[in-house]
Short mmCIF file of C-alpha atoms in Angstrom, two decimals:
data_model
loop_
_atom_site.label_atom_id
_atom_site.label_comp_id
_atom_site.label_asym_id
_atom_site.label_seq_id
_atom_site.Cartn_x
_atom_site.Cartn_y
_atom_site.Cartn_z
CA MET A 1 28.06 -12.01 1.97
CA LYS A 2 28.48 -8.82 0.58
CA PRO A 3 27.79 -5.30 2.47
CA TRP A 4 24.91 -3.04 1.84
CA GLU A 5 25.56 -0.63 -0.87
CA THR A 6 23.63 2.99 0.10
CA LEU A 7 22.16 4.38 -3.06
CA ASP A 8 20.44 7.51 -2.01
CA THR A 9 19.50 9.46 1.30
CA ALA A 10 16.60 11.96 1.69
CA GLN A 11 15.59 14.13 4.75
CA VAL A 12 12.10 13.98 5.34
CA PRO A 13 10.33 16.75 7.56
CA ASP A 14 8.76 14.74 10.30
CA VAL A 15 10.18 11.51 9.11
CA GLY A 16 13.78 11.77 9.28
CA GLU A 17 16.22 9.92 7.50
CA VAL A 18 14.92 7.41 4.42
CA THR A 19 17.61 5.40 2.79
CA LEU A 20 17.32 3.30 -0.17
CA ALA A 21 20.32 0.42 -0.23
CA ARG A 22 20.99 -2.54 -2.21
CA ARG A 23 22.95 -5.89 -1.71
CA GLY A 24 23.01 -7.70 -4.69
CA ASP A 25 19.55 -7.49 -6.55
CA GLU A 26 18.00 -6.99 -3.22
CA TYR A 27 16.86 -3.32 -2.30
CA VAL A 28 15.71 -2.23 1.14
CA LEU A 29 14.13 1.04 2.39
CA ARG A 30 15.11 2.22 5.77
CA VAL A 31 13.56 4.72 7.73
CA ARG A 32 15.73 6.14 10.72
CA GLY A 33 18.21 2.99 10.35
CA GLN A 34 15.38 0.82 10.90
CA THR A 35 13.96 -1.78 7.65
CA LEU A 36 10.64 -0.66 6.68
CA MET A 37 10.63 -3.16 3.46
CA SER A 38 12.61 -5.16 1.05
CA SER A 39 12.35 -6.40 -2.28
CA ARG A 40 12.40 -9.91 -1.04
CA ARG A 41 9.18 -9.72 0.54
CA HIS A 42 6.13 -8.63 -1.33
CA GLY A 43 3.69 -11.51 -1.38
CA SER A 44 1.36 -10.04 0.89
CA GLU A 45 1.19 -6.85 -1.16
CA GLU A 46 0.39 -9.15 -4.36
CA ALA A 47 -2.14 -10.82 -2.37
CA LEU A 48 -3.70 -7.26 -1.29
CA ALA A 49 -3.96 -6.24 -4.99
CA GLU A 50 -5.69 -9.68 -5.88
CA ALA A 51 -8.18 -9.63 -2.74
CA GLY A 52 -9.14 -6.01 -3.56
CA CYS A 53 -9.43 -5.98 -7.34
CA ALA A 54 -11.59 -9.52 -7.21
CA ASP A 55 -14.57 -7.77 -8.40
CA LEU A 56 -12.95 -6.11 -11.20
CA VAL A 57 -11.12 -8.75 -12.80
CA GLY A 58 -12.71 -9.36 -16.37
CA LYS A 59 -14.20 -5.98 -16.54
CA SER A 60 -13.02 -2.76 -18.55
CA GLY A 61 -13.18 0.01 -16.49
CA GLY A 62 -12.65 0.60 -12.52
CA ARG A 63 -11.41 3.05 -10.14
CA ILE A 64 -8.77 2.15 -7.33
CA LEU A 65 -6.70 4.10 -4.87
CA VAL A 66 -3.43 2.80 -3.96
CA GLY A 67 -2.36 4.43 -0.69
CA GLY A 68 1.58 3.77 -0.37
CA LEU A 69 3.69 3.19 -3.35
CA GLY A 70 6.39 1.23 -1.31
CA PHE A 71 8.57 -0.52 -4.39
CA GLY A 72 5.80 -0.50 -6.51
CA TYR A 73 4.47 -4.34 -6.36
CA THR A 74 1.14 -3.43 -5.35
CA VAL A 75 0.28 -1.28 -8.07
CA ARG A 76 1.73 -3.78 -10.52
CA ALA A 77 -0.41 -6.44 -9.25
CA VAL A 78 -3.15 -4.29 -9.53
CA LEU A 79 -2.40 -3.31 -13.23
CA ASP A 80 -2.42 -7.10 -13.79
CA ARG A 81 -5.85 -7.62 -12.75
CA VAL A 82 -7.61 -4.63 -14.17
CA GLY A 83 -8.90 -3.85 -17.40
CA PRO A 84 -7.52 -1.28 -20.42
CA GLY A 85 -10.33 1.15 -18.89
CA ALA A 86 -9.30 1.15 -15.43
CA ARG A 87 -7.77 4.38 -13.42
CA VAL A 88 -5.32 3.87 -10.52
CA THR A 89 -4.45 6.82 -8.45
CA VAL A 90 -1.56 6.12 -6.34
CA ALA A 91 -1.06 8.44 -3.43
CA GLU A 92 2.39 8.77 -2.03
CA LEU A 93 3.62 10.96 0.72
CA LEU A 94 7.45 10.57 0.48
CA THR A 95 8.85 12.30 -2.91
CA ALA A 96 12.02 10.74 -2.73
CA VAL A 97 9.77 7.04 -2.68
CA VAL A 98 8.53 8.35 -6.14
CA ALA A 99 11.41 9.34 -7.79
CA TRP A 100 13.19 6.10 -6.83
CA ASN A 101 10.42 4.10 -8.20
CA ARG A 102 10.63 6.44 -11.23
CA GLY A 103 14.72 5.30 -11.36
CA PRO A 104 16.45 2.79 -9.80
CA LEU A 105 13.53 0.55 -8.43
CA ALA A 106 11.36 0.95 -11.85
CA PRO A 107 12.39 -2.73 -13.17
CA LEU A 108 11.55 -4.34 -10.14
CA ALA A 109 7.94 -4.36 -10.38
CA GLY A 110 8.19 -3.67 -14.59
CA ALA A 111 7.97 0.16 -14.34
CA PRO A 112 4.18 0.24 -13.05
CA LEU A 113 4.30 4.20 -12.92
CA GLU A 114 4.88 4.30 -16.62
CA ASP A 115 1.44 2.62 -17.23
CA PRO A 116 -0.99 5.03 -18.80
CA ARG A 117 -3.61 3.93 -16.54
CA VAL A 118 -1.54 5.32 -13.16
CA THR A 119 -1.40 9.02 -11.73
CA VAL A 120 0.92 9.72 -8.78
CA VAL A 121 0.08 12.07 -6.30
CA GLU A 122 2.21 13.36 -4.06
CA GLY A 123 0.73 14.06 -0.70
CA ASP A 124 -1.53 12.45 2.40
CA VAL A 125 -3.53 9.22 1.34
CA GLY A 126 -6.29 10.45 3.64
CA ALA A 127 -6.68 13.90 2.75
CA LEU A 128 -6.97 12.37 -0.89
CA MET A 129 -9.99 10.45 0.21
CA ALA A 130 -11.26 13.13 1.77
CA ARG A 131 -11.67 15.34 -1.07
CA HIS A 132 -12.89 12.38 -3.48
CA PRO A 133 -16.33 11.11 -1.77
CA GLY A 134 -17.98 8.17 -3.59
CA THR A 135 -15.12 7.88 -6.45
CA PHE A 136 -13.28 4.67 -5.57
CA ASP A 137 -14.34 1.52 -6.37
CA VAL A 138 -11.38 -0.11 -4.55
CA ILE A 139 -8.81 1.72 -2.15
CA LEU A 140 -5.73 -0.40 -1.09
CA LEU A 141 -3.68 1.20 1.94
CA ASP A 142 -0.30 -0.16 2.63
CA VAL A 143 1.28 2.63 4.97
CA ASP A 144 3.84 2.42 7.51
CA ASN A 145 3.20 -1.15 9.16
CA GLY A 146 -0.63 -0.78 9.13
CA PRO A 147 -3.11 -0.24 11.92
CA THR A 148 -0.56 -1.79 14.20
CA ALA A 149 1.36 1.66 13.98
CA LEU A 150 -1.49 3.36 15.74
CA THR A 151 1.26 4.52 18.42
CA HIS A 152 2.27 7.07 15.42
CA PRO A 153 -0.16 10.08 15.77
CA ASP A 154 0.09 10.44 11.96
CA ASN A 155 -1.75 7.34 11.12
CA GLN A 156 -4.21 7.78 13.56
CA GLY A 157 -6.23 9.71 10.70
CA LEU A 158 -6.17 7.00 8.61
CA TYR A 159 -6.75 3.78 10.99
CA GLY A 160 -9.09 5.04 13.51
CA LEU A 161 -12.60 5.43 13.60
CA ALA A 162 -13.10 8.72 11.88
CA GLY A 163 -9.88 7.63 9.05
CA LEU A 164 -11.82 4.42 8.36
CA ALA A 165 -15.53 6.31 7.91
CA ARG A 166 -13.63 8.50 5.19
CA ALA A 167 -12.50 5.50 3.61
CA PHE A 168 -15.97 4.39 3.56
CA GLY A 169 -17.37 7.93 2.25
CA ALA A 170 -14.70 7.48 -0.72
CA LEU A 171 -15.83 4.06 -1.80
CA ARG A 172 -18.97 3.48 -4.17
CA PRO A 173 -21.65 1.24 -2.82
CA ARG A 174 -20.15 -2.41 -2.82
CA GLY A 175 -16.86 -0.75 -2.92
CA THR A 176 -13.46 -2.68 -1.26
CA LEU A 177 -11.11 -1.20 1.42
CA GLY A 178 -7.96 -3.31 2.02
CA ILE A 179 -5.37 -2.77 4.19
CA TRP A 180 -1.90 -4.43 4.70
CA SER A 181 -0.86 -4.84 8.10
CA ALA A 182 2.46 -5.99 9.34
CA GLY A 183 0.95 -8.66 12.24
CA PRO A 184 -2.42 -8.64 14.01
CA ALA A 185 -4.22 -6.00 15.17
CA PRO A 186 -6.34 -6.54 18.00
CA GLY A 187 -9.67 -4.86 18.03
CA PHE A 188 -9.21 -3.41 14.31
CA GLU A 189 -11.54 -5.87 12.48
CA ARG A 190 -14.78 -4.66 15.13
CA ARG A 191 -13.44 -0.89 14.28
CA MET A 192 -14.00 -1.31 10.65
CA GLY A 193 -17.12 -2.99 11.33
CA GLN A 194 -18.40 0.10 13.26
CA ALA A 195 -17.61 2.01 10.23
CA GLY A 196 -19.84 0.53 7.95
CA PHE A 197 -17.58 -2.75 6.75
CA THR A 198 -18.07 -6.40 6.43
CA VAL A 199 -15.05 -7.70 7.16
CA GLN A 200 -12.65 -10.72 6.38
CA VAL A 201 -9.13 -11.02 7.57
CA LEU A 202 -6.75 -12.96 5.31
CA HIS A 203 -3.09 -14.12 6.48
CA PRO A 204 -0.89 -14.23 3.30
CA ALA A 205 2.62 -15.15 3.54
CA ALA A 206 5.11 -12.31 2.90
CA HIS A 207 7.52 -14.63 0.47
CA GLY A 208 6.06 -17.51 -1.33
CA THR A 209 4.29 -20.09 1.13
CA LYS A 210 6.01 -20.11 4.11
CA GLY A 211 7.60 -18.38 6.83
CA THR A 212 6.52 -14.75 8.07
CA ARG A 213 2.76 -14.14 7.35
CA HIS A 214 0.68 -10.70 7.20
CA THR A 215 -2.58 -9.49 7.95
CA LEU A 216 -5.17 -8.29 5.30
CA PHE A 217 -8.24 -6.68 6.54
CA MET A 218 -10.54 -6.96 3.59
CA GLY A 219 -13.62 -4.55 4.24
CA LYS A 220 -16.66 -4.55 1.62
CA ARG A 221 -18.97 -1.19 1.46
CA GLU A 222 -22.60 -2.75 1.28
CA ARG A 223 -24.52 0.16 0.46
#
């Protein structure tokens, strides 16, 4: 088996070393030496977009916020499901990830950042939601490992009750919040309900129809 080739490395304040590596046609993103994501496992990200944008299929417009760029698969799946008048905002905290998606990673998901419907905001998605109350029809969050990463203080602002209330406020009535999680998150469904959401939990496969399954928390703002 071929060894991994390091393509680029960035030092990110409060995060550490972030590395993009490739082996054959597979790319991985590593944070402090630990693999955060692989280009071969993106089925659940596409399922997140499918479930989140279900109400926008067949419509010309819509405002969608994607928190966490990754390898661009979620954004691509959103673009494939919404109309020409839709506007997709992508919030990504790491400048290097945005640059890589405009460079070596662009072909993986069909260069979604080149689509004129997409606007990239380099910064915290929580702060962006706070600045735009009542704005979005859909908010999709794929940040870190989801609510299972609540041991990381930076994510408390997204997945705690206050963060969920902020997401609720950024949605329009009948809007949808979708949250990707690496696995089950005990108590999180209840927390979403406390924030005002009607919740459905899905368990799509990470790749194809077999193997590892991830968890999607889909919340509807009914009013």
